[in-house]
mmCIF file of C-alpha atoms in Angstrom:
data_model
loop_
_atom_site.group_PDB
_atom_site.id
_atom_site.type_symbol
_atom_site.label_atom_id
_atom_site.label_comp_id
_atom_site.label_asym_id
_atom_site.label_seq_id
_atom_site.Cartn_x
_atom_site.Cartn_y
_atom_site.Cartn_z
ATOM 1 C CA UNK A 707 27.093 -25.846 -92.786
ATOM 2 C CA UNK A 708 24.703 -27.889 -94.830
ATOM 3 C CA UNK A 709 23.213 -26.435 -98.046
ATOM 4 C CA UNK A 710 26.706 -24.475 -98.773
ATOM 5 C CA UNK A 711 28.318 -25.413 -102.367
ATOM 6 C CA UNK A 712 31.806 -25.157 -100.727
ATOM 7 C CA UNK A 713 33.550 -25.603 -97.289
ATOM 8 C CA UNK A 714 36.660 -23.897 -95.963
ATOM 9 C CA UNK A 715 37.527 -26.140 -92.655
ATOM 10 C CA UNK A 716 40.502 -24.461 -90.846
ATOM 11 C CA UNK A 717 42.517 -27.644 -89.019
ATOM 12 C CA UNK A 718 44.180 -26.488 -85.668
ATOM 13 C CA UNK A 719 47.255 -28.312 -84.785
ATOM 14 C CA UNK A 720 47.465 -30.341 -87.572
ATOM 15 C CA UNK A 721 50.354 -32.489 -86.946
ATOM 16 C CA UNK A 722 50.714 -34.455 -90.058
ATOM 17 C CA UNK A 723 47.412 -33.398 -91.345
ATOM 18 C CA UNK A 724 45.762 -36.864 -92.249
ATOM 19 C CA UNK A 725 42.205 -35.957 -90.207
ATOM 20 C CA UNK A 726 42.167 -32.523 -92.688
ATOM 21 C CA UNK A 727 42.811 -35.000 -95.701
ATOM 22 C CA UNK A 728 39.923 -36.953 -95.028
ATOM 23 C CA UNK A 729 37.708 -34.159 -94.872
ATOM 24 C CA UNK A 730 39.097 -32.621 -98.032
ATOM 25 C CA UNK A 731 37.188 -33.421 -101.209
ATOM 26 C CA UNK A 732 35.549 -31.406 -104.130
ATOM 27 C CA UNK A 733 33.633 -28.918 -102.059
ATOM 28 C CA UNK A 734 35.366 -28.974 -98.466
ATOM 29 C CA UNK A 735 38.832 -27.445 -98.249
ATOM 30 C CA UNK A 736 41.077 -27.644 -95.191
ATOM 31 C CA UNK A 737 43.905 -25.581 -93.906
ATOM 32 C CA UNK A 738 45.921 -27.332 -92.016
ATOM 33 C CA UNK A 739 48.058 -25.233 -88.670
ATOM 34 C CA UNK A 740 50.396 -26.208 -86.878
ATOM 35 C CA UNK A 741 53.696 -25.311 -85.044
ATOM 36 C CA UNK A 742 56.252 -27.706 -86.370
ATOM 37 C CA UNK A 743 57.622 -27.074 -89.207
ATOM 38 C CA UNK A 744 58.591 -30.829 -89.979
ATOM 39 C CA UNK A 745 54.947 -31.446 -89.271
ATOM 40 C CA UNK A 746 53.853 -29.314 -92.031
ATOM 41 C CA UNK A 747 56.532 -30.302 -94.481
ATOM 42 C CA UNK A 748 54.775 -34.081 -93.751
ATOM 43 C CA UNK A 749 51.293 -32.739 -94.129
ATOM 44 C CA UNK A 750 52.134 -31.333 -97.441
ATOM 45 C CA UNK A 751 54.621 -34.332 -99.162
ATOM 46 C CA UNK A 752 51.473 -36.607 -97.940
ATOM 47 C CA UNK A 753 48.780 -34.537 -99.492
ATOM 48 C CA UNK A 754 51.129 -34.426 -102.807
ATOM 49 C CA UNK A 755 51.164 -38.071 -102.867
ATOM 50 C CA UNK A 756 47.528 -38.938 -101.873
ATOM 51 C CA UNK A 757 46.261 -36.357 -104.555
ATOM 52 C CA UNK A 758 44.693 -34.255 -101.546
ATOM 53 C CA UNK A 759 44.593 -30.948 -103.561
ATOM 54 C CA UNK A 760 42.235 -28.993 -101.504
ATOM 55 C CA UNK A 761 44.579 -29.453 -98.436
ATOM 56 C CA UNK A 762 47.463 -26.324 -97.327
ATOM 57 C CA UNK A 763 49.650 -26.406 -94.728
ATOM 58 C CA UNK A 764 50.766 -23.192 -92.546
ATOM 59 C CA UNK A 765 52.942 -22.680 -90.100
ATOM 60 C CA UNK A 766 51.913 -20.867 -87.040
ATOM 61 C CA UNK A 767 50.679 -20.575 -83.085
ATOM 62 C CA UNK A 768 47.966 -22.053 -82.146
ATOM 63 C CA UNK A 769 48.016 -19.508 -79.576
ATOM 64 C CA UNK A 770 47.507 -16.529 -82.261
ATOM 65 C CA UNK A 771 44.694 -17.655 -84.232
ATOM 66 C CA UNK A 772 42.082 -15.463 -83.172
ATOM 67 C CA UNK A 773 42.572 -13.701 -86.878
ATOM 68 C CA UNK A 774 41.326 -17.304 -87.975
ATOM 69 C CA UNK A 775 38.457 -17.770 -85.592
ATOM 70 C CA UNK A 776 37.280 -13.841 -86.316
ATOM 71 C CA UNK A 777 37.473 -14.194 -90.199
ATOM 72 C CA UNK A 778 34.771 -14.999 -92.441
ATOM 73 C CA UNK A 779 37.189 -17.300 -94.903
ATOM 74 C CA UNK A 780 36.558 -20.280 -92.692
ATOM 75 C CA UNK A 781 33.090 -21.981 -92.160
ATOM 76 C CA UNK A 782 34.449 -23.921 -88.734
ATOM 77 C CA UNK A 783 37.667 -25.128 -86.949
ATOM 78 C CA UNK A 784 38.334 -28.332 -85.257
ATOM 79 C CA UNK A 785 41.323 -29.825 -82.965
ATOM 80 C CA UNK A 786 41.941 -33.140 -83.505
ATOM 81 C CA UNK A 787 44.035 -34.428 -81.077
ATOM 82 C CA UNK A 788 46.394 -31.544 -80.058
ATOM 83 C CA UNK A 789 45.778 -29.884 -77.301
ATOM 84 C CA UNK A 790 47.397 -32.324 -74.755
ATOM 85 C CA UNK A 791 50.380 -31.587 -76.002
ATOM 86 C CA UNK A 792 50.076 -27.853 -74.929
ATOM 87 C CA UNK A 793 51.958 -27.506 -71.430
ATOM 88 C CA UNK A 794 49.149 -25.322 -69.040
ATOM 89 C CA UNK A 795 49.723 -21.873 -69.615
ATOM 90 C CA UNK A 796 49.730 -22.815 -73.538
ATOM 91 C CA UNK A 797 46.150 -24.610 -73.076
ATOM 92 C CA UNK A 798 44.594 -21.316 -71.041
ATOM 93 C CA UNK A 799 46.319 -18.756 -74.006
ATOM 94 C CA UNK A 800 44.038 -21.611 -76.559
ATOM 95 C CA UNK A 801 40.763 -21.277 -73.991
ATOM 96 C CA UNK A 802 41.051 -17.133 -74.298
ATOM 97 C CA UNK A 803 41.907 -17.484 -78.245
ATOM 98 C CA UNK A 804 38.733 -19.731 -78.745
ATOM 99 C CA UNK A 805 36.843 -17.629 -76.959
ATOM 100 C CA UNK A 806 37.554 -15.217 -79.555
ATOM 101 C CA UNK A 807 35.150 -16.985 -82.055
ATOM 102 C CA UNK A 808 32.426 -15.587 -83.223
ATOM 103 C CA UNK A 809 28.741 -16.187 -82.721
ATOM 104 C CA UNK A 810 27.847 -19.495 -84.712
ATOM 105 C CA UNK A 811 30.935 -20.369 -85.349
ATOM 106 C CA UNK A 812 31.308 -24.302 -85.825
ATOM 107 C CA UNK A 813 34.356 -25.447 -83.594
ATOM 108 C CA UNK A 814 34.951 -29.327 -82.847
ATOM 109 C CA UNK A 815 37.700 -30.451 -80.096
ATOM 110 C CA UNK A 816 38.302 -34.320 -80.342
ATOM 111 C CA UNK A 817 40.752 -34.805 -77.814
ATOM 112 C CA UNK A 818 42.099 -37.769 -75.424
ATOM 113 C CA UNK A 819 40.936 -36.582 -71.857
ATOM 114 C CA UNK A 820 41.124 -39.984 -70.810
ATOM 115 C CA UNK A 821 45.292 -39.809 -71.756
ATOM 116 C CA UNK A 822 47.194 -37.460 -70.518
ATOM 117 C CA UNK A 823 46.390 -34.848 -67.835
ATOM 118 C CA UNK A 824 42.423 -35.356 -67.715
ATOM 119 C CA UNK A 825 41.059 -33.362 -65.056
ATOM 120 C CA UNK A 826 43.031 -30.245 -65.922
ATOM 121 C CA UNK A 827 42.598 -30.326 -69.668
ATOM 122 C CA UNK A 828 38.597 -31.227 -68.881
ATOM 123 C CA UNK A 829 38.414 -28.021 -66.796
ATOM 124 C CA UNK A 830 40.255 -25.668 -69.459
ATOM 125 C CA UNK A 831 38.404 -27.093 -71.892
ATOM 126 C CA UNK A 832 34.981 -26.577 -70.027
ATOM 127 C CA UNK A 833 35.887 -22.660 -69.333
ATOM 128 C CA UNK A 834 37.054 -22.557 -73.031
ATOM 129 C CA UNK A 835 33.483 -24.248 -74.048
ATOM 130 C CA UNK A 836 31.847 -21.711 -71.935
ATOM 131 C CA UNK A 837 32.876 -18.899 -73.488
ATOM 132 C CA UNK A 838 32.313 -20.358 -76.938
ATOM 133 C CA UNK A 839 28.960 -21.994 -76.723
ATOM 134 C CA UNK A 840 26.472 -19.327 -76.086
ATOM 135 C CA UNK A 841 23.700 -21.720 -76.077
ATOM 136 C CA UNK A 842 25.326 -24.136 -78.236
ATOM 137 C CA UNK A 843 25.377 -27.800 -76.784
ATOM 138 C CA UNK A 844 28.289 -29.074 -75.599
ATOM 139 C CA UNK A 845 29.530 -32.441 -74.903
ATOM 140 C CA UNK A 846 32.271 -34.894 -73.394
ATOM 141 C CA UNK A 847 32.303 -38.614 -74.506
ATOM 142 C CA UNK A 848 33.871 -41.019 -72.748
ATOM 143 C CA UNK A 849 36.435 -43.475 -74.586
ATOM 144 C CA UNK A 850 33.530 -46.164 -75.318
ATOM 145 C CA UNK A 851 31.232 -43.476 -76.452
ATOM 146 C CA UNK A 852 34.046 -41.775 -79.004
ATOM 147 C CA UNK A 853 35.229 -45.037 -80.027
ATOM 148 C CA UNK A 854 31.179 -46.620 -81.100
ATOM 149 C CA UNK A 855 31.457 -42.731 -82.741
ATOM 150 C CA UNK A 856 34.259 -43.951 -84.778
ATOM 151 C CA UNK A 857 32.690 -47.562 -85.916
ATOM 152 C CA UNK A 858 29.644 -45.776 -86.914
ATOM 153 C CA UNK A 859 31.554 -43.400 -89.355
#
């Protein structure tokens, strides 16, 4: 994505939406997704009073965003932190929507394997990362690796 003017960052179950927020700035928008309705009501009161005015809030499915994935007016996705709530038939619908993206497509899952559920979210999310890759690289970190990630930001 580097060398574009502007950025349009579609947030998938985006809970109260404060990962999208600290995207958002002059150039990188972010649409925020997410089933709850309180959620979304949160995400927007908090980007009114933070002055985040290149963050929306929808509701909808994360399980019917293929639309999303397919269209051109987003330049990447990312989970952060969402997925363990699905329950398992919810988390194989998300594998089969993601791998709905298309080719290039920049999609980032940060998400707790270590918490809740690891081996069976690891192996949906490795079939899901199969079918999106195509000869992208791929990786899991462990929960020292993510969290030196996060000092270094």
């Amino acid at each position: 994505l580097s060398g574009k003017l502007s950025v349009n960052i579609l947030e998938v179950a985006c809970g109260s939406g404060w990962p999208g927020r600290i995207l958002a700035d002059l150039t990188t928008r972010v649409t925020g997704v997410d089933f709850s309705e309180e959620q979304i009501s949160r995400a927007e009161k908090r980007a009114a009073s933070t002055g985040s005015e290149n963050c929306r809030y929808l509701v909808g499915d994360v399980n019917k965003l293929a639309d999303f994935y397919r269209s051109t007016e987003y330049d990447g996705a990312f989970v952060h932190c969402g997925l363990h709530h699905l329950a398992g038939d919810e988390l194989e619908k998300f594998a089969k929507e993601i791998g709905e993206v298309r080719p290039g497509y920049p999609l980032i899952l940060v998400e707790p394997l270590y918490f809740v559920r690891p081996s069976f979210v690891r192996k949906v999310l490795s079939k899901a990362a199969s079918l999106v890759m195509r000869g992208f690289k791929r990786a899991f970190l462990s929960r020292a690796e993510l969290d030196s990630a996060i000092v270094r930001a």
